[in-house]
CSV table of C-alpha atoms and ligand atoms in Angstrom, one decimal:
chain,number,residue,atom,x,y,z
A,258,MET,CA,-153.0,-38.7,-79.0
A,259,ALA,CA,-156.6,-39.9,-78.5
A,260,GLN,CA,-159.4,-37.4,-77.8
A,261,ARG,CA,-160.4,-37.7,-74.2
A,262,ASN,CA,-163.0,-35.9,-72.1
A,263,ILE,CA,-161.4,-35.9,-68.6
A,264,LEU,CA,-163.6,-35.1,-65.6
A,265,ILE,CA,-161.4,-33.5,-62.9
A,266,THR,CA,-163.3,-33.3,-59.6
A,267,GLY,CA,-162.3,-30.6,-57.1
A,268,GLY,CA,-160.7,-28.5,-59.9
A,269,ALA,CA,-161.5,-25.2,-58.2
A,270,GLY,CA,-159.5,-26.2,-55.1
A,271,PHE,CA,-155.8,-25.8,-54.4
A,272,ILE,CA,-154.2,-28.8,-56.1
A,273,GLY,CA,-157.1,-29.3,-58.5
A,274,SER,CA,-156.7,-25.8,-60.0
A,275,HIS,CA,-153.0,-26.6,-60.8
A,276,VAL,CA,-154.0,-29.9,-62.4
A,277,VAL,CA,-156.8,-28.3,-64.5
A,278,ARG,CA,-154.4,-25.6,-65.7
A,279,LEU,CA,-151.7,-28.1,-66.6
A,280,PHE,CA,-154.1,-30.3,-68.6
A,281,VAL,CA,-155.9,-27.5,-70.3
A,282,GLN,CA,-152.6,-25.9,-71.4
A,283,GLN,CA,-150.6,-29.0,-72.2
A,284,TYR,CA,-153.3,-31.1,-73.9
A,285,PRO,CA,-155.5,-28.9,-76.3
A,286,GLN,CA,-156.8,-32.1,-77.8
A,287,TYR,CA,-158.4,-33.1,-74.5
A,288,THR,CA,-161.6,-31.6,-73.1
A,289,ILE,CA,-161.2,-30.8,-69.4
A,290,ILE,CA,-164.4,-30.7,-67.3
A,291,ASN,CA,-163.9,-29.2,-63.9
A,292,LEU,CA,-166.6,-30.6,-61.6
A,293,ASP,CA,-166.7,-28.9,-58.3
A,294,ALA,CA,-169.4,-28.0,-55.7
A,295,LEU,CA,-167.5,-24.8,-54.8
A,296,THR,CA,-167.4,-25.3,-51.1
A,297,TYR,CA,-165.5,-22.8,-48.9
A,298,ALA,CA,-162.3,-24.3,-50.4
A,299,GLY,CA,-163.4,-24.0,-54.1
A,300,ASN,CA,-162.7,-20.7,-55.9
A,301,LEU,CA,-163.1,-20.1,-59.6
A,302,GLU,CA,-160.7,-17.2,-59.2
A,303,ASN,CA,-158.0,-19.9,-59.1
A,304,LEU,CA,-158.7,-20.6,-62.8
A,305,ARG,CA,-159.3,-17.1,-64.3
A,306,ASP,CA,-156.4,-17.6,-66.7
A,307,VAL,CA,-157.8,-20.7,-68.3
A,308,GLU,CA,-161.6,-20.3,-68.1
A,309,GLN,CA,-161.9,-19.0,-71.7
A,310,ALA,CA,-159.8,-21.8,-73.2
A,311,PRO,CA,-161.8,-23.7,-75.8
A,312,ASN,CA,-161.1,-27.1,-74.1
A,313,TYR,CA,-162.2,-26.0,-70.6
A,314,ARG,CA,-165.7,-26.7,-69.1
A,315,PHE,CA,-167.1,-26.1,-65.6
A,316,ALA,CA,-169.9,-28.1,-63.9
A,317,LYS,CA,-171.1,-26.9,-60.5
A,318,VAL,CA,-172.0,-30.3,-59.1
A,319,ASN,CA,-171.7,-31.9,-55.6
A,320,ILE,CA,-170.4,-35.5,-55.8
A,321,LEU,CA,-173.1,-36.4,-53.2
A,322,ASP,CA,-175.8,-35.5,-55.9
A,323,ILE,CA,-176.1,-38.8,-57.8
A,324,PRO,CA,-178.5,-37.6,-60.6
A,325,ALA,CA,-176.3,-34.5,-61.2
A,326,LEU,CA,-173.2,-36.7,-61.4
A,327,GLU,CA,-174.9,-39.1,-63.9
A,328,GLU,CA,-176.0,-36.1,-66.0
A,329,ALA,CA,-172.5,-34.7,-66.1
A,330,PHE,CA,-171.2,-38.0,-67.4
A,331,GLN,CA,-173.8,-38.0,-70.2
A,332,THR,CA,-173.5,-34.3,-71.1
A,333,HIS,CA,-169.7,-34.3,-71.3
A,334,GLU,CA,-169.3,-37.9,-72.5
A,335,VAL,CA,-166.7,-38.5,-69.9
A,336,THR,CA,-163.9,-40.9,-70.9
A,337,ASP,CA,-161.6,-40.5,-67.8
A,338,ILE,CA,-161.6,-39.2,-64.2
A,339,ILE,CA,-159.0,-37.5,-62.0
A,340,HIS,CA,-160.7,-37.3,-58.6
A,341,LEU,CA,-159.5,-34.6,-56.2
A,342,ALA,CA,-162.7,-33.3,-54.7
A,343,ALA,CA,-162.5,-33.8,-50.9
A,344,GLU,CA,-162.8,-32.2,-47.5
A,345,SER,CA,-159.1,-31.7,-46.9
A,346,HIS,CA,-158.3,-30.0,-43.6
A,347,VAL,CA,-157.4,-32.2,-40.6
A,348,ASP,CA,-158.5,-29.6,-38.1
A,349,ARG,CA,-162.0,-29.3,-39.7
A,350,SER,CA,-162.3,-33.1,-39.6
A,351,ILE,CA,-161.8,-33.1,-35.9
A,352,VAL,CA,-164.7,-30.7,-35.5
A,353,SER,CA,-167.0,-32.2,-38.1
A,354,PRO,CA,-166.0,-35.8,-39.0
A,355,LEU,CA,-169.3,-36.6,-40.8
A,356,ASP,CA,-168.7,-34.0,-43.5
A,357,PHE,CA,-165.6,-36.0,-44.3
A,358,VAL,CA,-167.5,-39.3,-44.3
A,359,TYR,CA,-170.0,-37.9,-46.7
A,360,THR,CA,-167.7,-36.2,-49.3
A,361,ASN,CA,-164.6,-38.3,-49.0
A,362,ILE,CA,-166.1,-41.8,-48.7
A,363,ILE,CA,-169.7,-41.6,-50.0
A,364,GLY,CA,-168.8,-39.0,-52.7
A,365,THR,CA,-166.0,-41.2,-54.0
A,366,VAL,CA,-168.3,-44.3,-54.1
A,367,ASN,CA,-170.9,-42.2,-55.9
A,368,LEU,CA,-168.3,-41.3,-58.5
A,369,LEU,CA,-167.1,-44.9,-58.8
A,370,ASN,CA,-170.7,-46.1,-59.3
A,371,ALA,CA,-171.4,-43.4,-61.9
A,372,ALA,CA,-168.2,-44.4,-63.8
A,373,ARG,CA,-168.9,-48.1,-63.6
A,374,GLN,CA,-172.4,-47.6,-64.9
A,375,TYR,CA,-171.4,-45.2,-67.7
A,376,TRP,CA,-168.4,-47.2,-68.8
A,377,SER,CA,-170.1,-50.6,-68.4
A,378,ALA,CA,-169.4,-51.6,-72.0
A,379,ASP,CA,-165.7,-51.6,-71.4
A,380,PRO,CA,-164.7,-50.5,-67.9
A,381,GLY,CA,-161.0,-51.3,-68.4
A,382,LYS,CA,-160.7,-48.8,-71.2
A,383,HIS,CA,-161.3,-45.7,-69.1
A,384,ARG,CA,-158.9,-44.4,-66.4
A,385,PHE,CA,-160.2,-43.7,-62.9
A,386,TYR,CA,-157.5,-41.9,-61.0
A,387,HIS,CA,-158.0,-41.2,-57.3
A,388,ILE,CA,-155.8,-38.6,-55.6
A,389,SER,CA,-154.9,-39.5,-52.0
A,390,THR,CA,-152.6,-38.6,-49.2
A,391,ASP,CA,-149.6,-40.0,-47.3
A,392,GLU,CA,-151.7,-39.4,-44.1
A,393,VAL,CA,-153.4,-42.8,-44.6
A,394,PHE,CA,-150.2,-44.5,-43.5
A,395,GLY,CA,-150.4,-42.9,-40.0
A,396,SER,CA,-147.4,-41.6,-38.1
A,397,LEU,CA,-143.7,-42.4,-38.3
A,398,GLY,CA,-141.1,-42.4,-35.6
A,399,ALA,CA,-137.8,-40.7,-36.1
A,400,GLU,CA,-136.7,-43.2,-38.8
A,401,GLY,CA,-138.1,-44.8,-41.9
A,402,PHE,CA,-140.4,-43.9,-44.8
A,403,PHE,CA,-143.8,-44.7,-46.1
A,404,THR,CA,-143.7,-47.0,-49.2
A,405,GLU,CA,-146.6,-48.3,-51.3
A,406,THR,CA,-146.7,-51.5,-49.2
A,407,THR,CA,-146.8,-49.7,-45.8
A,408,ALA,CA,-149.9,-50.9,-43.9
A,409,TYR,CA,-152.7,-48.3,-43.6
A,410,ASP,CA,-153.0,-46.8,-40.1
A,411,PRO,CA,-155.1,-43.6,-40.3
A,412,ARG,CA,-155.4,-41.7,-37.1
A,413,SER,CA,-157.5,-38.6,-37.9
A,414,PRO,CA,-161.1,-38.5,-39.2
A,415,TYR,CA,-159.6,-36.9,-42.4
A,416,SER,CA,-157.1,-39.7,-43.0
A,417,ALA,CA,-159.6,-42.4,-42.0
A,418,SER,CA,-162.0,-41.1,-44.6
A,419,LYS,CA,-159.2,-40.9,-47.3
A,420,ALA,CA,-158.1,-44.4,-46.4
A,421,SER,CA,-161.6,-45.7,-46.7
A,422,SER,CA,-162.0,-44.1,-50.2
A,423,ASP,CA,-158.7,-45.6,-51.3
A,424,HIS,CA,-159.9,-49.1,-50.3
A,425,PHE,CA,-163.1,-48.6,-52.3
A,426,VAL,CA,-161.2,-47.6,-55.4
A,427,ARG,CA,-159.0,-50.7,-55.1
A,428,ALA,CA,-162.1,-52.8,-54.6
A,429,TYR,CA,-163.7,-51.4,-57.7
A,430,HIS,CA,-160.6,-52.4,-59.7
A,431,GLU,CA,-160.6,-56.0,-58.3
A,432,THR,CA,-164.4,-56.5,-58.4
A,433,TYR,CA,-165.6,-54.6,-61.4
A,434,GLY,CA,-162.4,-54.3,-63.5
A,435,LEU,CA,-162.2,-50.4,-63.4
A,436,ASN,CA,-158.9,-49.1,-64.7
A,437,THR,CA,-158.0,-47.4,-61.4
A,438,VAL,CA,-154.8,-45.8,-60.2
A,439,VAL,CA,-154.2,-44.2,-56.8
A,440,SER,CA,-151.4,-41.9,-55.7
A,441,ASN,CA,-150.6,-40.9,-52.1
A,442,CYS,CA,-148.8,-37.6,-51.9
A,443,SER,CA,-147.1,-35.7,-49.1
A,444,ASN,CA,-147.9,-32.1,-48.0
A,445,ASN,CA,-148.2,-29.7,-50.9
A,446,TYR,CA,-147.5,-26.0,-50.8
A,447,GLY,CA,-147.7,-23.2,-53.5
A,448,PRO,CA,-150.0,-20.6,-55.0
A,449,PHE,CA,-153.7,-20.8,-54.4
A,450,HIS,CA,-153.3,-22.7,-51.1
A,451,PHE,CA,-156.2,-21.9,-48.8
A,452,PRO,CA,-154.9,-20.0,-45.8
A,453,GLU,CA,-156.2,-22.5,-43.2
A,454,LYS,CA,-153.1,-24.7,-43.9
A,455,LEU,CA,-149.8,-24.0,-42.2
A,456,ILE,CA,-147.8,-22.2,-44.9
A,457,PRO,CA,-150.4,-19.9,-46.4
A,458,LEU,CA,-151.9,-19.2,-43.0
A,459,PHE,CA,-148.5,-18.2,-41.6
A,460,ILE,CA,-147.7,-16.1,-44.7
A,461,ASN,CA,-151.0,-14.2,-44.2
A,462,ASN,CA,-150.4,-13.8,-40.5
A,463,ILE,CA,-146.9,-12.5,-41.1
A,464,ILE,CA,-148.2,-9.9,-43.6
A,465,GLU,CA,-150.9,-8.9,-41.1
A,466,GLN,CA,-148.4,-9.1,-38.1
A,467,LYS,CA,-150.7,-11.6,-36.3
A,468,ALA,CA,-149.6,-14.4,-34.0
A,469,LEU,CA,-148.2,-17.6,-35.7
A,470,PRO,CA,-149.9,-20.5,-33.8
A,471,VAL,CA,-147.4,-23.4,-33.6
A,472,TYR,CA,-149.1,-26.5,-32.3
A,473,GLY,CA,-147.5,-28.4,-29.4
A,474,ASP,CA,-143.7,-28.4,-29.3
A,475,GLY,CA,-143.4,-27.5,-33.0
A,476,LEU,CA,-141.2,-30.6,-33.6
A,477,TYR,CA,-143.8,-32.4,-35.9
A,478,THR,CA,-142.3,-33.3,-39.3
A,479,ARG,CA,-143.8,-33.0,-42.7
A,480,ASP,CA,-142.4,-33.8,-46.2
A,481,TRP,CA,-143.2,-30.8,-48.4
A,482,LEU,CA,-143.7,-30.9,-52.2
A,483,TYR,CA,-144.3,-27.9,-54.5
A,484,VAL,CA,-147.8,-28.2,-55.9
A,485,LYS,CA,-146.7,-27.8,-59.6
A,486,ASP,CA,-144.4,-30.8,-59.1
A,487,HIS,CA,-147.4,-32.7,-57.8
A,488,ALA,CA,-149.5,-31.7,-60.8
A,489,ARG,CA,-146.7,-33.0,-63.1
A,490,ALA,CA,-146.6,-36.3,-61.1
A,491,ILE,CA,-150.4,-36.5,-61.6
A,492,ASP,CA,-150.0,-36.0,-65.4
A,493,THR,CA,-147.3,-38.8,-65.4
A,494,VAL,CA,-149.4,-41.3,-63.3
A,495,PHE,CA,-152.6,-40.5,-65.3
A,496,HIS,CA,-150.9,-41.4,-68.6
A,497,GLN,CA,-148.4,-44.1,-67.6
A,498,GLY,CA,-149.5,-45.6,-64.2
A,499,LYS,CA,-150.2,-49.4,-64.3
A,500,PRO,CA,-153.9,-50.3,-63.9
A,501,GLY,CA,-154.7,-51.2,-60.2
A,502,SER,CA,-151.4,-49.7,-59.0
A,503,THR,CA,-150.6,-47.1,-56.3
A,504,TYR,CA,-147.7,-44.6,-56.4
A,505,ASN,CA,-146.3,-42.6,-53.5
A,506,ILE,CA,-145.4,-39.0,-54.4
A,507,GLY,CA,-143.1,-36.9,-52.2
A,508,GLY,CA,-140.3,-34.4,-52.3
A,509,PHE,CA,-137.7,-36.1,-50.1
A,510,ASN,CA,-137.9,-32.8,-48.2
A,511,GLU,CA,-138.6,-33.2,-44.5
A,512,TRP,CA,-139.0,-30.2,-42.2
A,513,LYS,CA,-139.8,-29.9,-38.6
A,514,ASN,CA,-142.6,-27.3,-38.3
A,515,ILE,CA,-140.6,-24.9,-36.2
A,516,ASP,CA,-137.6,-24.9,-38.6
A,517,LEU,CA,-140.0,-24.3,-41.5
A,518,VAL,CA,-141.7,-21.5,-39.7
A,519,LYS,CA,-138.4,-19.9,-38.9
A,520,LEU,CA,-137.3,-20.1,-42.5
A,521,LEU,CA,-140.6,-18.6,-43.6
A,522,CYS,CA,-140.1,-15.7,-41.1
A,523,LYS,CA,-136.6,-15.0,-42.4
A,524,LEU,CA,-137.7,-15.0,-46.0
A,525,MET,CA,-140.7,-12.8,-45.3
A,526,ASP,CA,-138.6,-10.3,-43.3
A,527,GLU,CA,-136.3,-10.0,-46.3
A,528,LYS,CA,-139.1,-9.6,-48.8
A,529,LEU,CA,-141.1,-7.1,-46.7
A,530,ASN,CA,-138.0,-5.1,-45.8
A,531,ARG,CA,-138.6,-5.7,-42.1
A,532,PRO,CA,-135.6,-5.9,-39.7
A,533,ALA,CA,-134.3,-9.5,-39.3
A,534,GLY,CA,-136.1,-11.3,-36.5
A,535,THR,CA,-139.3,-9.2,-36.7
A,536,SER,CA,-141.6,-12.1,-37.8
A,537,GLU,CA,-140.1,-14.7,-35.4
A,538,GLN,CA,-141.4,-12.6,-32.6
A,539,LEU,CA,-144.9,-13.6,-33.7
A,540,ILE,CA,-144.3,-17.3,-33.1
A,541,THR,CA,-146.7,-18.5,-30.4
A,542,TYR,CA,-146.9,-22.1,-29.1
A,543,VAL,CA,-150.5,-23.1,-28.7
A,544,LYS,CA,-152.4,-26.2,-27.5
A,545,ASP,CA,-151.7,-29.3,-29.7
A,546,ARG,CA,-154.0,-30.8,-32.3
A,547,PRO,CA,-155.6,-33.9,-30.8
A,548,GLY,CA,-154.0,-37.1,-32.3
A,549,HIS,CA,-151.4,-35.1,-34.1
A,550,ASP,CA,-149.3,-37.3,-36.3
A,551,ARG,CA,-145.6,-36.9,-35.4
A,552,ARG,CA,-143.9,-37.5,-38.7
A,553,TYR,CA,-144.7,-38.1,-42.4
A,554,ALA,CA,-142.0,-39.0,-44.9
A,555,ILE,CA,-142.5,-40.5,-48.4
A,556,ASP,CA,-140.3,-43.0,-50.2
A,557,ALA,CA,-141.0,-41.8,-53.8
A,558,SER,CA,-138.6,-44.3,-55.5
A,559,LYS,CA,-141.2,-46.4,-57.2
A,560,ILE,CA,-142.6,-43.4,-59.3
A,561,LYS,CA,-139.1,-42.3,-60.1
A,562,GLN,CA,-137.9,-45.8,-61.2
A,563,GLU,CA,-141.1,-46.9,-62.9
A,564,LEU,CA,-142.3,-43.7,-64.4
A,565,GLY,CA,-139.3,-41.3,-64.4
A,566,TRP,CA,-140.9,-38.6,-62.3
A,567,GLN,CA,-139.0,-36.6,-59.7
A,568,PRO,CA,-139.4,-33.1,-58.1
A,569,SER,CA,-138.0,-30.3,-60.3
A,570,VAL,CA,-138.1,-27.4,-57.8
A,571,THR,CA,-136.0,-27.1,-54.6
A,572,PHE,CA,-137.8,-26.1,-51.4
A,573,GLU,CA,-136.0,-22.8,-51.2
A,574,GLU,CA,-137.1,-21.9,-54.8
A,575,GLY,CA,-140.6,-23.2,-54.3
A,576,LEU,CA,-141.1,-21.4,-51.0
A,577,SER,CA,-139.7,-18.1,-52.4
A,578,GLU,CA,-141.9,-18.3,-55.4
A,579,THR,CA,-144.9,-19.1,-53.2
A,580,ILE,CA,-144.3,-16.1,-50.9
A,581,ASP,CA,-143.8,-13.8,-54.0
A,582,TRP,CA,-147.2,-15.1,-55.3
A,583,TYR,CA,-149.0,-14.3,-52.1
A,584,LEU,CA,-147.4,-10.9,-51.9
A,585,ALA,CA,-148.5,-10.1,-55.5
A,586,ASN,CA,-152.0,-11.5,-54.9
A,587,GLY,CA,-153.2,-9.6,-51.9
A,588,HIS,CA,-156.6,-9.3,-53.5
A,589,TRP,CA,-157.0,-13.1,-53.7
A,590,LEU,CA,-155.9,-13.4,-50.1
A,591,LYS,CA,-158.3,-10.7,-48.9
A,592,GLN,CA,-161.2,-12.2,-50.8
A,593,VAL,CA,-160.7,-15.7,-49.2
A,594,THR,CA,-159.9,-14.5,-45.7
A,595,SER,CA,-162.9,-12.2,-45.4
A,596,GLY,CA,-166.4,-13.2,-44.3
A,597,ALA,CA,-167.0,-16.8,-43.4
A,598,TYR,CA,-163.3,-17.6,-43.2
A,599,GLN,CA,-162.9,-15.0,-40.5
A,600,HIS,CA,-165.5,-16.7,-38.4
A,601,TYR,CA,-163.8,-20.1,-38.9
A,602,TYR,CA,-160.5,-18.6,-37.8
A,603,GLU,CA,-161.8,-17.0,-34.7
A,604,SER,CA,-163.7,-20.1,-33.5
A,605,MET,CA,-160.9,-22.6,-34.4
A,606,TYR,CA,-158.2,-20.7,-32.6
A,607,GLN,CA,-160.3,-19.7,-29.7
A,608,GLN,CA,-160.7,-23.4,-28.8
A,609,ARG,CA,-156.9,-23.8,-28.4
B,280,LIG,P1,-158.9,-28.2,-51.3
B,280,LIG,O1,-159.7,-28.3,-50.0
B,280,LIG,O2,-158.1,-27.0,-51.6
B,280,LIG,O3,-160.0,-28.4,-52.5
B,280,LIG,C1,-161.0,-29.3,-52.5
B,280,LIG,C2,-161.9,-29.0,-53.7
B,280,LIG,O4,-163.0,-30.0,-53.6
B,280,LIG,C3,-162.6,-27.7,-53.5
B,280,LIG,O5,-162.6,-27.0,-54.8
B,280,LIG,C4,-164.1,-28.0,-53.1
B,280,LIG,O6,-165.0,-27.1,-53.6
B,280,LIG,C5,-164.2,-29.4,-53.8
B,280,LIG,N1,-165.2,-30.2,-53.1
B,280,LIG,C6,-165.3,-30.4,-51.7
B,280,LIG,N2,-166.4,-31.2,-51.5
B,280,LIG,C7,-167.0,-31.4,-52.6
B,280,LIG,C8,-168.2,-32.1,-53.0
B,280,LIG,N3,-168.9,-32.8,-52.1
B,280,LIG,N4,-168.5,-32.2,-54.3
B,280,LIG,C9,-167.7,-31.6,-55.3
B,280,LIG,N5,-166.7,-30.9,-55.0
B,280,LIG,C10,-166.3,-30.8,-53.7
B,280,LIG,O7,-158.1,-29.6,-51.3
B,280,LIG,P2,-156.6,-29.8,-51.9
B,280,LIG,O8,-155.6,-29.5,-50.9
B,280,LIG,O9,-156.5,-29.2,-53.3
B,280,LIG,O10,-156.6,-31.4,-52.1
B,280,LIG,C11,-157.1,-32.0,-53.2
B,280,LIG,C12,-157.0,-33.5,-53.1
B,280,LIG,O11,-155.6,-33.9,-52.9
B,280,LIG,C13,-157.8,-34.1,-51.9
B,280,LIG,O12,-158.4,-35.3,-52.3
B,280,LIG,C14,-156.7,-34.3,-50.8
B,280,LIG,O13,-157.1,-35.3,-50.0
B,280,LIG,C15,-155.5,-34.6,-51.7
B,280,LIG,N6,-154.2,-34.3,-51.1
B,280,LIG,C16,-154.0,-33.0,-50.6
B,280,LIG,C17,-152.7,-32.7,-50.1
B,280,LIG,C18,-152.3,-31.4,-49.6
B,280,LIG,O14,-151.2,-31.1,-49.1
B,280,LIG,N7,-153.2,-30.4,-49.8
B,280,LIG,C19,-151.7,-33.7,-50.1
B,280,LIG,C20,-152.0,-35.0,-50.6
B,280,LIG,C21,-153.3,-35.3,-51.1
B,281,LIG,P1,-151.5,-28.6,-42.1
B,281,LIG,O1,-151.1,-27.6,-43.1
B,281,LIG,O2,-152.8,-28.5,-41.5
B,281,LIG,O3,-151.3,-30.0,-42.9
B,281,LIG,P2,-151.5,-31.6,-42.3
B,281,LIG,O4,-152.0,-31.5,-40.9
B,281,LIG,O5,-152.4,-32.2,-43.3
B,281,LIG,O6,-150.1,-32.1,-42.4
B,281,LIG,O7,-150.4,-28.7,-41.0
B,281,LIG,C1,-149.0,-28.9,-41.2
B,281,LIG,C2,-148.4,-29.1,-39.9
B,281,LIG,O8,-148.4,-27.8,-39.2
B,281,LIG,C3,-149.0,-30.0,-39.0
B,281,LIG,O9,-148.0,-30.7,-38.2
B,281,LIG,C4,-149.9,-29.2,-38.1
B,281,LIG,C5,-149.1,-27.9,-38.0
B,281,LIG,N1,-149.9,-26.6,-37.8
B,281,LIG,C6,-149.5,-25.7,-36.8
B,281,LIG,O10,-148.6,-25.9,-36.0
B,281,LIG,N2,-150.3,-24.6,-36.7
B,281,LIG,C7,-151.3,-24.3,-37.5
B,281,LIG,O11,-152.0,-23.3,-37.3
B,281,LIG,C8,-151.7,-25.2,-38.5
B,281,LIG,C9,-152.8,-25.0,-39.5
B,281,LIG,C10,-150.9,-26.4,-38.7
C-alpha cells in the first residue's frame, strides 16, 4: 500500500479520536497528522494510547488560521485529508450561530483552498474526505428514510452550516477537480463522547443522581450508530469511495428519546446495583429545543451494496460497552465536566 500522510482534522474530538486510533493502529505505513485547535470539545486525553506511536503527529492549529494551515501542509507533506473538525452541538449553535459559520463553513473552505493550492499539480490524485451529518436533510415524518438524493433542508444553525460546507466540498470537486468524498452519518454514541450530548450527559447525570432533562414530549427519534462502526465506515469510504460521491451511514437503529432514556436507566441501575426504577425517577421533561427536528433515519443501503460496509455492533452491546467505559473512566468524565463545562451546563439548562 502506498505511503500516505493523512491530515485528520478534529482528531482530538469524539469521532475524530476513534478515526485517528483506527488509522494509526491499522496502517503503520501511513503517517497520521491530527490537526486540532483543542476547543472545549478537543481533548488529547482521548488519544493517550496512541500518542507515542511512530506514525502519529499532532498539530495544534485552528482551521481559521490560513498561514498555519498552509504551514501544516508543507511541514507534513500532506497527501490526503479526512475533515472532522467542526462545532458539533445543536444547542450551542442556537446560542452562538456565528461560531458555526466560522468553523464549519469558513474553516472548511480554508481547508479546501489549502488543499487545492498544495495539490495543484494533480488535484485528482489526493483524497479530500469531508465528514458530515444526516441533519442536513432536515426532519422526517413518521415514515421514510434519508437517501443520498434526499434534498437538503437544514433547520438548525448547526445543520445549516454543515449543509453549506457539504455544498462547498461538492463545488470544489466539480470546479477544481478535487478528489472529494462526503459521508452523512446519523447520531453516534460511544466512549469519549462529550457529556453535552444526550447519551453521555444522561450517563453522567445518572451517576451523579441529577435530573435527566428530556426535551419536549420525548418522542423525538434518532438513528444511533456505535462510533467504532462509524470509524470503520470512514476507513471504507476513504479507501474505496468514488470521487465526487456521497454516502449515507447509519445503524438502521431508530429510538424515540424517551425509550432510549428508559433503557439507559435500566442498564445503569443494573450496573450500579441500584434498585430497579431508581434512575427513571430522575427523568424530568423540560422546555423543548427551538426548531427541534422530529425524526432522523438513514437509508444506508448504498454504502452496504457499493462498498460492503454494515454495522457490526448491536445497540444493546454498544450501549452496554459505552456505559462500562464511562463507569471505568470516572477521571476522564470528572476532568471534562469540571470548570468551564460546569458553567455551560448551568447557563444552558437555566434557560429551559
Ligand atoms: P466534537 O465536537 O466531539 O469534536 C470536534 C473537534 O474539532 C474537537 O476536537 C475540536 O477541538 C475540533 N475543532 C473545533 N473547531 C475547530 C477549529 N476551528 N479548528 C480546528 N479544530 C477545531 O465533534 P464530533 O461529534 O466528534 O463530530 C466530528 C464530525 O463528525 C463533525 O464534523 C460533525 O459534524 C460530524 N458528525 C457528528 C455526529 C455525531 O453524532 N457526533 C454525527 C454525524 C456527523
Ligand atoms: P443530541 O445528543 O444533542 O444530538 P442531536 O441533536 O444532534 O440529534 O440530542 C439527541 C436527542 O436528544 C435530540 O432529540 C435532543 C434530545 N436531548 C434531550 O432531550 N435532552 C438533552 O439534554 C439533550 C442534550 C438532548
